[in-house]
Structure formats: C-alpha cells, structure tokens
PDB file of C-alpha atoms and ligand atoms in Angstrom:
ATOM      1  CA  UNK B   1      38.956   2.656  38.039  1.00 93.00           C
ATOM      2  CA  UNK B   2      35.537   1.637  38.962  1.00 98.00           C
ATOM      3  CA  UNK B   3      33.004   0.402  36.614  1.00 98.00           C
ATOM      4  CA  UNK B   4      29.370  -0.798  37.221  1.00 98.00           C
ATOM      5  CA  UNK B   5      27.182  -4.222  35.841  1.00 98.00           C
ATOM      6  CA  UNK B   6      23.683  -3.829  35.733  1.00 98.00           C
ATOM      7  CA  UNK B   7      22.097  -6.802  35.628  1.00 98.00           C
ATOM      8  CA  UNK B   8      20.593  -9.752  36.785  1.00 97.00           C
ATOM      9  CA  UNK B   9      21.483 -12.171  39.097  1.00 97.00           C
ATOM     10  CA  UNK B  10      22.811 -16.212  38.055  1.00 96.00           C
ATOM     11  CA  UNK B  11      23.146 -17.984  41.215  1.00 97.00           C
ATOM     12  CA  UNK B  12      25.321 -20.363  39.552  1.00 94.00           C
ATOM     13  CA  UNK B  13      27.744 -17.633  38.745  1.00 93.00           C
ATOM     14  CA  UNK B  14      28.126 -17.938  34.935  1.00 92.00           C
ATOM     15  CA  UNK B  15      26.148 -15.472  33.822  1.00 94.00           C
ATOM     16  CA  UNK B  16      24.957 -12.245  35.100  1.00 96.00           C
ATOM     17  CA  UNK B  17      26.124  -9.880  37.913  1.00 98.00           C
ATOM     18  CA  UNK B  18      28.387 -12.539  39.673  1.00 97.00           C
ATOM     19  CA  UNK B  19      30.125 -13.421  36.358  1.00 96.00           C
ATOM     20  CA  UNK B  20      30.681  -9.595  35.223  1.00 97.00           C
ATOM     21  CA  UNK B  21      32.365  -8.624  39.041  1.00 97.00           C
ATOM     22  CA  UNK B  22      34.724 -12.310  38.515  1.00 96.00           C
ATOM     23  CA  UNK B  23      35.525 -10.426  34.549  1.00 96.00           C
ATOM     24  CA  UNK B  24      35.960  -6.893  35.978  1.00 97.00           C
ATOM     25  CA  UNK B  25      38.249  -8.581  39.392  1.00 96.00           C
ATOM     26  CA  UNK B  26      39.988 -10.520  35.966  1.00 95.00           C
ATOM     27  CA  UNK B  27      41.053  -7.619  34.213  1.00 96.00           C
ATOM     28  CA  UNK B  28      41.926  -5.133  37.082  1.00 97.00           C
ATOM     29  CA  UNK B  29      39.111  -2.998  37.752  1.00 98.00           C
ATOM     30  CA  UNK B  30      36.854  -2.791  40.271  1.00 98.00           C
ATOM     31  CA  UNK B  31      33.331  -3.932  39.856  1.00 98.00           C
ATOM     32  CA  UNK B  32      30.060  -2.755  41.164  1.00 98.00           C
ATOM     33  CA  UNK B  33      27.016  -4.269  40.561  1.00 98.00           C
ATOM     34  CA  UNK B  34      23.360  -3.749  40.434  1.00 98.00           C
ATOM     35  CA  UNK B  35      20.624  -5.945  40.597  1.00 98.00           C
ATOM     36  CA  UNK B  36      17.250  -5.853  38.076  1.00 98.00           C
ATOM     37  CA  UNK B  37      16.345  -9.566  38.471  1.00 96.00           C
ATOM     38  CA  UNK B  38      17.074 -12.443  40.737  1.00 97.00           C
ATOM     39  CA  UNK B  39      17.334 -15.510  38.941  1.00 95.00           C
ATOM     40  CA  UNK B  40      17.063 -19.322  39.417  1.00 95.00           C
ATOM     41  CA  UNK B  41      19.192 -21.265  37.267  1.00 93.00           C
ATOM     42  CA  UNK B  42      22.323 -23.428  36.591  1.00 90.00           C
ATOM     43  CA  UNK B  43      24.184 -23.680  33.268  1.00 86.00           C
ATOM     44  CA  UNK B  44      22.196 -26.533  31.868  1.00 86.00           C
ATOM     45  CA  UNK B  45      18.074 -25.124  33.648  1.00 89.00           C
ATOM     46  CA  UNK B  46      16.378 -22.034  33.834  1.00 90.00           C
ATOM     47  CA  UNK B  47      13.910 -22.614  36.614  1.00 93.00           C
ATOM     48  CA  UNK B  48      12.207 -18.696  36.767  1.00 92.00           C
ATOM     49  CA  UNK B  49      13.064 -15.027  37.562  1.00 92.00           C
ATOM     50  CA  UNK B  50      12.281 -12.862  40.180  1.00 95.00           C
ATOM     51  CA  UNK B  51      12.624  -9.087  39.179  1.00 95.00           C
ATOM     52  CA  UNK B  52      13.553  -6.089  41.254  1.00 98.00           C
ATOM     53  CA  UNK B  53      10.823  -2.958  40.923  1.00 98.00           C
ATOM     54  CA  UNK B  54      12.279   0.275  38.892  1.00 98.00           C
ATOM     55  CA  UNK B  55      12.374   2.025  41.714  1.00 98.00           C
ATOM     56  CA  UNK B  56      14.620  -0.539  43.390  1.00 98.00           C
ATOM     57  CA  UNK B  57      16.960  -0.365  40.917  1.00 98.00           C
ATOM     58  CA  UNK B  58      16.882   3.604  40.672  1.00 98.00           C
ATOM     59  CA  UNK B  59      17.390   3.879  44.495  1.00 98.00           C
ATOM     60  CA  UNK B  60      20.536   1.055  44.293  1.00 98.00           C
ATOM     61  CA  UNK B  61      22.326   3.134  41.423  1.00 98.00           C
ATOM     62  CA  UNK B  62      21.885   6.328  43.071  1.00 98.00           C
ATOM     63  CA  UNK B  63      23.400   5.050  46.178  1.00 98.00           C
ATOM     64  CA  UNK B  64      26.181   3.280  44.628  1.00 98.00           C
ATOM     65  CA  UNK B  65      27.367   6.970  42.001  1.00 98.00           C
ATOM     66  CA  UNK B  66      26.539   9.263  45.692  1.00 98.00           C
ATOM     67  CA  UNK B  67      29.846   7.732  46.382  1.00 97.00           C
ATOM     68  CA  UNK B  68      31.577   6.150  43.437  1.00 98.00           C
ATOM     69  CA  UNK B  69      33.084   7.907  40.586  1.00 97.00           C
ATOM     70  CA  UNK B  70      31.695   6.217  37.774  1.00 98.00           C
ATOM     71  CA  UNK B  71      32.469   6.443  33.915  1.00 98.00           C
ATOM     72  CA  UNK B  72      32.132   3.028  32.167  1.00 98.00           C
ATOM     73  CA  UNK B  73      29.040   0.762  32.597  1.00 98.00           C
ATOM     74  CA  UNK B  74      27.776  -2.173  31.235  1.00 98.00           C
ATOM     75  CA  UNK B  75      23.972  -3.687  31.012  1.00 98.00           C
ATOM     76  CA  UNK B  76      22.991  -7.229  31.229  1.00 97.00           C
ATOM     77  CA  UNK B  77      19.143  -8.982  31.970  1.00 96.00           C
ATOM     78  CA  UNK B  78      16.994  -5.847  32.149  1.00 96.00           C
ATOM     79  CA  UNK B  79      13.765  -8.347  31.961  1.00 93.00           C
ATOM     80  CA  UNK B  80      11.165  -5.273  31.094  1.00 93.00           C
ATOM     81  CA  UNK B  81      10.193  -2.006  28.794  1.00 94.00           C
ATOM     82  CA  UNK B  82       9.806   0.015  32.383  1.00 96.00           C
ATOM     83  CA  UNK B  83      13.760  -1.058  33.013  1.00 96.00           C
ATOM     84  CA  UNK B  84      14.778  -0.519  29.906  1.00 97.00           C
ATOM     85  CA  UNK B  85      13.295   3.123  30.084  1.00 97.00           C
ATOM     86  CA  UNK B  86      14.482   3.718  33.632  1.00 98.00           C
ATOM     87  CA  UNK B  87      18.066   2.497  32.373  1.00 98.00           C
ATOM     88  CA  UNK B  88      18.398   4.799  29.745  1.00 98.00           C
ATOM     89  CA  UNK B  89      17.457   7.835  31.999  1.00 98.00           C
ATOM     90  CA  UNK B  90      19.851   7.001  34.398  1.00 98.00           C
ATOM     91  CA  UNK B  91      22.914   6.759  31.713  1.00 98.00           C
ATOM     92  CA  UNK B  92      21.628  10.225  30.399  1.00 98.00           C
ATOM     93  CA  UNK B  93      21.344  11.593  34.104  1.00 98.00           C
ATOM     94  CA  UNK B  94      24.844  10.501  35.235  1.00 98.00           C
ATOM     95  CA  UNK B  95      26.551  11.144  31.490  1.00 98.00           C
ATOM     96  CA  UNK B  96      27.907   7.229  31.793  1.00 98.00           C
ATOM     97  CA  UNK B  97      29.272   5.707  28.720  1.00 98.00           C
ATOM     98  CA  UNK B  98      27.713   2.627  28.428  1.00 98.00           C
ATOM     99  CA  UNK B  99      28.381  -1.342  27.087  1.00 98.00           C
ATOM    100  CA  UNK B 100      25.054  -2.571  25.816  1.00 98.00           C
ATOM    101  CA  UNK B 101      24.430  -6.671  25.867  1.00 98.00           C
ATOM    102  CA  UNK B 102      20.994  -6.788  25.002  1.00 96.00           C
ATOM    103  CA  UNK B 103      20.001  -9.696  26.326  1.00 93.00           C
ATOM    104  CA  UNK B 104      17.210 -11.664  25.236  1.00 86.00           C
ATOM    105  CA  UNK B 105      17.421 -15.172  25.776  1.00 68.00           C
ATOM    106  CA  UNK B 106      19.438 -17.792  27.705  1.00 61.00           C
ATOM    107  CA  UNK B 107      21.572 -19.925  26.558  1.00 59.00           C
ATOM    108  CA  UNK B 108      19.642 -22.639  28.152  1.00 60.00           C
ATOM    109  CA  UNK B 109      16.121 -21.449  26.983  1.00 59.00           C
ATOM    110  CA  UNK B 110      15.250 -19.277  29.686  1.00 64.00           C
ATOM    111  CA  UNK B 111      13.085 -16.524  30.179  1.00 63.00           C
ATOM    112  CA  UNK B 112      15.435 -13.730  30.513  1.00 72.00           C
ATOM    113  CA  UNK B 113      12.636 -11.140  29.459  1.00 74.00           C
ATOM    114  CA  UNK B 114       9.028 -10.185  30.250  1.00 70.00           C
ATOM    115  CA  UNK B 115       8.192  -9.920  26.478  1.00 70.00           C
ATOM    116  CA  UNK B 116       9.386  -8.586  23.245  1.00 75.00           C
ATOM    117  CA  UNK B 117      12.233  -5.889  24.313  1.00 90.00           C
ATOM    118  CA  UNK B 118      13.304  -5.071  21.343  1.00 93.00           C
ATOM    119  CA  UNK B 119      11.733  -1.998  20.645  1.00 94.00           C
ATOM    120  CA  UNK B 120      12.247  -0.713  24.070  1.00 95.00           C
ATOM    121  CA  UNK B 121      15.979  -1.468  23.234  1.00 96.00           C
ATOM    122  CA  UNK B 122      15.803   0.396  20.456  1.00 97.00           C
ATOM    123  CA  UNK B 123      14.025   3.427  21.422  1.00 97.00           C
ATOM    124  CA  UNK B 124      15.692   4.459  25.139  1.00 97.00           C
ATOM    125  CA  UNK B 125      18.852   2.608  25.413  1.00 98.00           C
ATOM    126  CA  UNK B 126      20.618   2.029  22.062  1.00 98.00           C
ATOM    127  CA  UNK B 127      21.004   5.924  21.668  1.00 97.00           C
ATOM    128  CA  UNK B 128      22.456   6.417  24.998  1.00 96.00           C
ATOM    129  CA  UNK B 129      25.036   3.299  24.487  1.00 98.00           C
ATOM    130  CA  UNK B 130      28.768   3.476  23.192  1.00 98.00           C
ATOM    131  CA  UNK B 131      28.174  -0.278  21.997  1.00 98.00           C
ATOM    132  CA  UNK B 132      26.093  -3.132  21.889  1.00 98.00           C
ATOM    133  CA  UNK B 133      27.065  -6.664  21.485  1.00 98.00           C
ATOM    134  CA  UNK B 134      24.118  -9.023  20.022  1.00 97.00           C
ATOM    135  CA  UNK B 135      24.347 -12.290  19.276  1.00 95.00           C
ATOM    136  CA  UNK B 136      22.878 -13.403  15.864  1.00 95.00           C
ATOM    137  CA  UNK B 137      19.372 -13.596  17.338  1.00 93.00           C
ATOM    138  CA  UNK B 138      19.557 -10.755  19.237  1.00 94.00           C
ATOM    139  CA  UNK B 139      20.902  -8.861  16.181  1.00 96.00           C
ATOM    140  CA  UNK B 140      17.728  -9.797  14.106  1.00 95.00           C
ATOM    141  CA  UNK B 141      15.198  -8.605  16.698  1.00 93.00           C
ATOM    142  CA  UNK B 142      16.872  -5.230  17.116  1.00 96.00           C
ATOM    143  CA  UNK B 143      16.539  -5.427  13.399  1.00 96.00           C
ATOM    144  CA  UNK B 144      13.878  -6.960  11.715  1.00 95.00           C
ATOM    145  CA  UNK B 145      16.264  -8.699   9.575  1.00 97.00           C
ATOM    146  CA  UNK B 146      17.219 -12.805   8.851  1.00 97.00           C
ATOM    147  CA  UNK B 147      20.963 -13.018   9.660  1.00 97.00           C
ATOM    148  CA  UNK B 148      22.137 -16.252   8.225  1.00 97.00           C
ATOM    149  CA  UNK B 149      25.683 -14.858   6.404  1.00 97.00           C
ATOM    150  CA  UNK B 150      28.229 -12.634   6.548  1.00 97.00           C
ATOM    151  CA  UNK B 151      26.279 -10.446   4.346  1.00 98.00           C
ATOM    152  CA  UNK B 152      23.265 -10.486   6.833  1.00 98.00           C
ATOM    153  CA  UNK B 153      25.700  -9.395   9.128  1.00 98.00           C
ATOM    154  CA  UNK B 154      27.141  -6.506   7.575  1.00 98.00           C
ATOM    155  CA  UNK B 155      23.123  -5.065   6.984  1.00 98.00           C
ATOM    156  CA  UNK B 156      22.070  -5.713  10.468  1.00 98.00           C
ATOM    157  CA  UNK B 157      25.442  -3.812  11.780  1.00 98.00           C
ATOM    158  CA  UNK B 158      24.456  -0.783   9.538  1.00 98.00           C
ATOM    159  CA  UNK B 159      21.120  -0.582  10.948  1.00 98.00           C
ATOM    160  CA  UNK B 160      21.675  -1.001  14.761  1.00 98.00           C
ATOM    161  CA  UNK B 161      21.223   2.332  16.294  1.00 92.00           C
ATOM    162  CA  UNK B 162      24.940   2.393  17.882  1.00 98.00           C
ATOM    163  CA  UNK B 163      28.451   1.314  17.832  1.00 98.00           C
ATOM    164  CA  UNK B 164      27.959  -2.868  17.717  1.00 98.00           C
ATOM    165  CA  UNK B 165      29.573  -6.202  17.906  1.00 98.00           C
ATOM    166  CA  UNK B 166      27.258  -8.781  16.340  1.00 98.00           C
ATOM    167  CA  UNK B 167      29.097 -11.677  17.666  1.00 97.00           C
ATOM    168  CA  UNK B 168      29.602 -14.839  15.176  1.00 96.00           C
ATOM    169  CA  UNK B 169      29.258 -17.900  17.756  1.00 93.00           C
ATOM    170  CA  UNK B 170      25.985 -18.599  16.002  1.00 93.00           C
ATOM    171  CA  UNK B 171      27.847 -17.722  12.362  1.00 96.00           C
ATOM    172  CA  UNK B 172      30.600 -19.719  12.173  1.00 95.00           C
ATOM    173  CA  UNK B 173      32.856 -17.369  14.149  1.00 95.00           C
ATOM    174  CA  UNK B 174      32.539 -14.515  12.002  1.00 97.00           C
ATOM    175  CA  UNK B 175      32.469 -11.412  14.125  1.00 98.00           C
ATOM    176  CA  UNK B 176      30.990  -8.465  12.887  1.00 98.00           C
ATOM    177  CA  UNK B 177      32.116  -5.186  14.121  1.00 98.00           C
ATOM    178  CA  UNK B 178      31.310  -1.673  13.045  1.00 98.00           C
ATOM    179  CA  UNK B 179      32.295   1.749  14.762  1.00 98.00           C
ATOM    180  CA  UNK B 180      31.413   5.176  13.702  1.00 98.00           C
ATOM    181  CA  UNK B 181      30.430   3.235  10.498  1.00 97.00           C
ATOM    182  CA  UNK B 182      33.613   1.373   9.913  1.00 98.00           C
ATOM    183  CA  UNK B 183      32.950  -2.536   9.343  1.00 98.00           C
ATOM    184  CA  UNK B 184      35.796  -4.775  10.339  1.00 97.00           C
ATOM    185  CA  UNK B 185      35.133  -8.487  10.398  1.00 98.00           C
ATOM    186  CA  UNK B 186      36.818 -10.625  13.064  1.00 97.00           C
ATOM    187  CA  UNK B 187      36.965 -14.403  12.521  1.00 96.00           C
ATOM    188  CA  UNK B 188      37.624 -16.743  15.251  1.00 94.00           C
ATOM    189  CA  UNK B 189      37.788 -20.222  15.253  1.00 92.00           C
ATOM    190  CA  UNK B 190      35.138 -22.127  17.082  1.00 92.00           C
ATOM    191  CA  UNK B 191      35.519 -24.239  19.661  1.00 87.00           C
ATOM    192  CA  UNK B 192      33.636 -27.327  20.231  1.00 86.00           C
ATOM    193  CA  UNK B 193      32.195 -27.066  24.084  1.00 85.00           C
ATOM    194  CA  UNK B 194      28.701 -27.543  25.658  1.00 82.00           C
ATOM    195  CA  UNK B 195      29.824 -24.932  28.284  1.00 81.00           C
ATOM    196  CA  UNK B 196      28.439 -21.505  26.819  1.00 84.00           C
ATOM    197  CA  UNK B 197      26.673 -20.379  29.531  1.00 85.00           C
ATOM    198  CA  UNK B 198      27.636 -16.508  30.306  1.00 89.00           C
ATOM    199  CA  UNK B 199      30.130 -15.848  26.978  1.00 92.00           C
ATOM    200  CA  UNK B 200      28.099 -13.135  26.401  1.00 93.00           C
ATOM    201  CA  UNK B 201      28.035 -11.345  29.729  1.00 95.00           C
ATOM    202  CA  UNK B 202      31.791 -11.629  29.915  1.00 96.00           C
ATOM    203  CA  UNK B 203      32.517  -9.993  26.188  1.00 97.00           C
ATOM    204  CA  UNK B 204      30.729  -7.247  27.537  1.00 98.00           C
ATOM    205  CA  UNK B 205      31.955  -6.984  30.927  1.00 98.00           C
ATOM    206  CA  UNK B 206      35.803  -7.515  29.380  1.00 98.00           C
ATOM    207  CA  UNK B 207      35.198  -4.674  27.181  1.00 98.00           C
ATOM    208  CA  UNK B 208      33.875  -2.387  29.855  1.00 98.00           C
ATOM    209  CA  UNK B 209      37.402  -2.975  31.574  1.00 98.00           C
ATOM    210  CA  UNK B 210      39.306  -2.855  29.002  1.00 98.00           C
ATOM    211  CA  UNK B 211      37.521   0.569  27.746  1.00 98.00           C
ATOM    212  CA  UNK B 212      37.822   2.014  32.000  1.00 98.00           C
ATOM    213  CA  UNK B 213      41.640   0.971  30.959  1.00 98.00           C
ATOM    214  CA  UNK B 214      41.956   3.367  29.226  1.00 98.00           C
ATOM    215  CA  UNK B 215      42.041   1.398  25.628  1.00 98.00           C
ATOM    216  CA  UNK B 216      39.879   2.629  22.599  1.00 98.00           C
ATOM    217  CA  UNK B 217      36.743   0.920  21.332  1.00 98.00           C
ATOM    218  CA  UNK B 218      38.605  -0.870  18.905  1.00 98.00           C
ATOM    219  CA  UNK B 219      41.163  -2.455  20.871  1.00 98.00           C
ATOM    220  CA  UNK B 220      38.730  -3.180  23.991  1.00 98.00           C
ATOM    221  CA  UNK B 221      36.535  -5.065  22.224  1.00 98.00           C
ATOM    222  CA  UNK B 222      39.746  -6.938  20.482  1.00 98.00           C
ATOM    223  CA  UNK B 223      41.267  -7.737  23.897  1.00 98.00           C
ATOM    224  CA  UNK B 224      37.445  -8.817  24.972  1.00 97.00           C
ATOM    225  CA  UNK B 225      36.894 -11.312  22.227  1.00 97.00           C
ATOM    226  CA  UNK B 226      40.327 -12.945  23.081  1.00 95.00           C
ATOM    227  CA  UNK B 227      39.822 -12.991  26.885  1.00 95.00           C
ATOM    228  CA  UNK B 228      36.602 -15.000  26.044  1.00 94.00           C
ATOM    229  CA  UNK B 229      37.690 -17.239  23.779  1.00 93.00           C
ATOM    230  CA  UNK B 230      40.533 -18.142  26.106  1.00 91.00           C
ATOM    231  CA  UNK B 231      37.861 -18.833  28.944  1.00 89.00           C
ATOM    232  CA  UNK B 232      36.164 -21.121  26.450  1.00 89.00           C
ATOM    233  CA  UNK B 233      38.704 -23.195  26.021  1.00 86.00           C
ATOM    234  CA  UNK B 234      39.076 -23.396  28.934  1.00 83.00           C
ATOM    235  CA  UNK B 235      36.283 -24.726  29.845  1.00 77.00           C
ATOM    236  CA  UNK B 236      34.428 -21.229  30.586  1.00 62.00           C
ATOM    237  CA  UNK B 237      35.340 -21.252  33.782  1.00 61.00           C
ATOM    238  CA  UNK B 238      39.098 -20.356  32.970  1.00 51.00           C
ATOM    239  CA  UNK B 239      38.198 -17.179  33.093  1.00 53.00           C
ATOM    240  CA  UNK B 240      40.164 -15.942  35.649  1.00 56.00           C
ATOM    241  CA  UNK B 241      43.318 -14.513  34.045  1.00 61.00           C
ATOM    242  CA  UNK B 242      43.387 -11.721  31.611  1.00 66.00           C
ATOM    243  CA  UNK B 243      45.767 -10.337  29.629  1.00 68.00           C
ATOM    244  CA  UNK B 244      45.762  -7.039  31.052  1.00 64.00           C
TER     245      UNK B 244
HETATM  246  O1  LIG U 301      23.818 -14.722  29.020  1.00 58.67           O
HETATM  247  C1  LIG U 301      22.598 -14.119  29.197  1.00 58.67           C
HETATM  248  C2  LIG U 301      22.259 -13.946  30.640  1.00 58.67           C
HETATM  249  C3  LIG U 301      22.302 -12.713  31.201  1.00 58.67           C
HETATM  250  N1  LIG U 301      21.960 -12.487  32.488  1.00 58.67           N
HETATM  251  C4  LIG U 301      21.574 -13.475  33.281  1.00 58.67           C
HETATM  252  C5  LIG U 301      21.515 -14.754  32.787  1.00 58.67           C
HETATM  253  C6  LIG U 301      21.874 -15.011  31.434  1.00 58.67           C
HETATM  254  C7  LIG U 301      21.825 -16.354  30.913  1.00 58.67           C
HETATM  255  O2  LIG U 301      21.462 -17.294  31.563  1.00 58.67           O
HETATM  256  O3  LIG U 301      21.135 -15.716  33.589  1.00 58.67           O
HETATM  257  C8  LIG U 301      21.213 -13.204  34.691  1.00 58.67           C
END
C-alpha cells in the first residue's frame, strides 16, 4: 500500500509533508511525498514560504506514479490558483481518489496561501476529491457562510461540493461529518494544549491510511479523529502509534 502527500514543506516537522510521511509510517503504509512549497517555520513562527513552480510539481508526481502504484492521496499547502488547477488535473489524469485538507491558514498566523483560494478550491479540486476536511474557517470560505453552531455546521456541510469533515476544534468539539449526504455529528472532548500545530495535516493523512487500508469512508475518518486526538494528548508529538 502506497499512498502520496502533496504538500508543503514544515521544517519543524509538525505540519506538512514531514508530518503526513511520520502519520502514513504510524499507521502502516508507505508514504510518498511531494513538494508545492518550502516553508520556514516552527510551531509557535511563520517566518515565509518559498513555492515550487507547477511544472515542478507536475514533473515530481509523474516521476514518483512512472513507478509507484498509487490509489489514495492526500493534499496539504497548495499556496496558489495555478496549483490548485494543476492538482486537480493530475487526480483526473491518474484516476486517484483523493483526501482534500484545504488549507488556508496556519495555526500560527502564517501565510500558507498566495491569496484567496477558495474559489480555486471550489472549482478544480473539490469535484475531483473523495473528502475534504475544513476547519471552521476554512469551512466558511469554501462557503460563504458564518459557522458559529452546530446548525452552521450542518448548512456549510450541505453545501461543500464533496464528501466533508468540518472539524469542531474551533466549535467546541463538535465534528461535523456528511457522506453521500448523510450527516453524522461526532463530539469529542477538547483538550486544553497550546500544541496544535499540524492536527489538521495528520486527520487527513490518518484517513488516507486508513482508507489505502482498506476501511470505508466512514470508519477511516472515525479511526483518524481518534488517532489525533490521542496525539493531542499527548502532547502532539505522541503521534507515533496508531491503532492500526
Ligand atoms: O496545518 C496547516 C499547514 C499545512 N502545511 C504546512 C504548514 C501548515 C501549518 O503551519 O506549515 C506546510
């Protein structure tokens, strides 16, 4: 089983690219990973990005699926429109089922994108994607909508383009999950930490291997949220273990 990241780079290694391989080593499957965006950061400072040309990117995936066997992806920092665009090509081209985190924002405040992605989001890569996992902010730019309640929650869901997770860190735990139109709501308790950095990146990379297990949406996405609140309590960096 061999599944792919594409995303940026955190040199500190708790978000991005490093932290999606350390998930995908975690949960038995082995992780490939390519690069839209270096980054320079720690958990606490976002000091500025670097990104990698389309092309680049184009002429990293096709080398890694000329000899890879690839079914289940996932997509991190993908910083512009043009990357967005070239990412939702390539999932058509090579029929990949893809894991959609569209990232926005940092935790710490960084600049994680050129400008407003939203709409690129929206328009080539939501439609490919098997899911997508916003966070409460990232769930009201795909949607034009204020998200400040369950009920919010519920709307937004119904009007994302794909299969989502609107995760409730930001919404006092309450998970909002809907597939092929089905809502289910998944509470989880919060847990008081200042050590954030990367949750997000690791629900989506957890789900990837737990989907290129061979589990259904449902239950991959289930497993995911538990393998990152464990790591949270943890101290995030706990990670390391999965229930496989
Ligand atoms: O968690 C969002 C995220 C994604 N990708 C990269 C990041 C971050 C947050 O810092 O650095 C590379």
């Amino acid at each position: 089983m061999i599944v792919m990241s594409i995303a940026g780079v955190d040199p500190s290694g708790g978000a991005g690219v490093f932290a999606d391989l350390k998930t995908f080593q975690a949960i038995g499957v082995y992780g490939t990973g390519i690069v839209t965006a270096l980054t320079a950061q720690n958990p606490c400072k976002f000091f500025s990005t670097h990104p990698v040309s389309p092309q680049y990117i184009e002429e990293q995936m096709d080398s890694v699926m000329d000899s890879y066997d690839i079914e289940f992806i996932k997509t991190g920092m993908l910083y512009s429109p043009e990357i967005i665009e070239l990412v939702g090509k390539k999932i058509k081209e090579y029929n990949l089922k893809a894991v959609v985190d569209p990232v926005m924002v940092a935790t710490s405040g960084g600049d994680l994108t050129k400008e407003d992605i939203a709409k690129a989001m929206n328009k080539y890569l939501l439609p490919q994607a098997i899911l997508t996992t916003p966070n409460v902010a990232e769930a009201e730019k795909l949607t034009n909508l204020k998200i400040t309640k369950k009920e919010d929650a519920i709307k937004a869901s119904e009007l994302i383009e794909c299969n989502n997770i609107i995760t409730g860190g930001h919404l006092d735990g309450i998970n909002t999950i809907n597939i092929d139109g089905d809502i289910f709501i998944v509470k989880q308790e919060l847990i008081e930490t200042d050590n954030l950095h990367g949750t997000g990146c690791n629900l989506s990379s957890a789900i990837t291997a737990y989907l290129a297990k061979n589990n259904d949406l449902k239950t991959s996405i289930l497993k995911a949220l538990d393998y990152v609140y464990e790591g949270i309590k943890n101290g995030n960096h706990g990670t390391l273990i999965a229930k496989i």
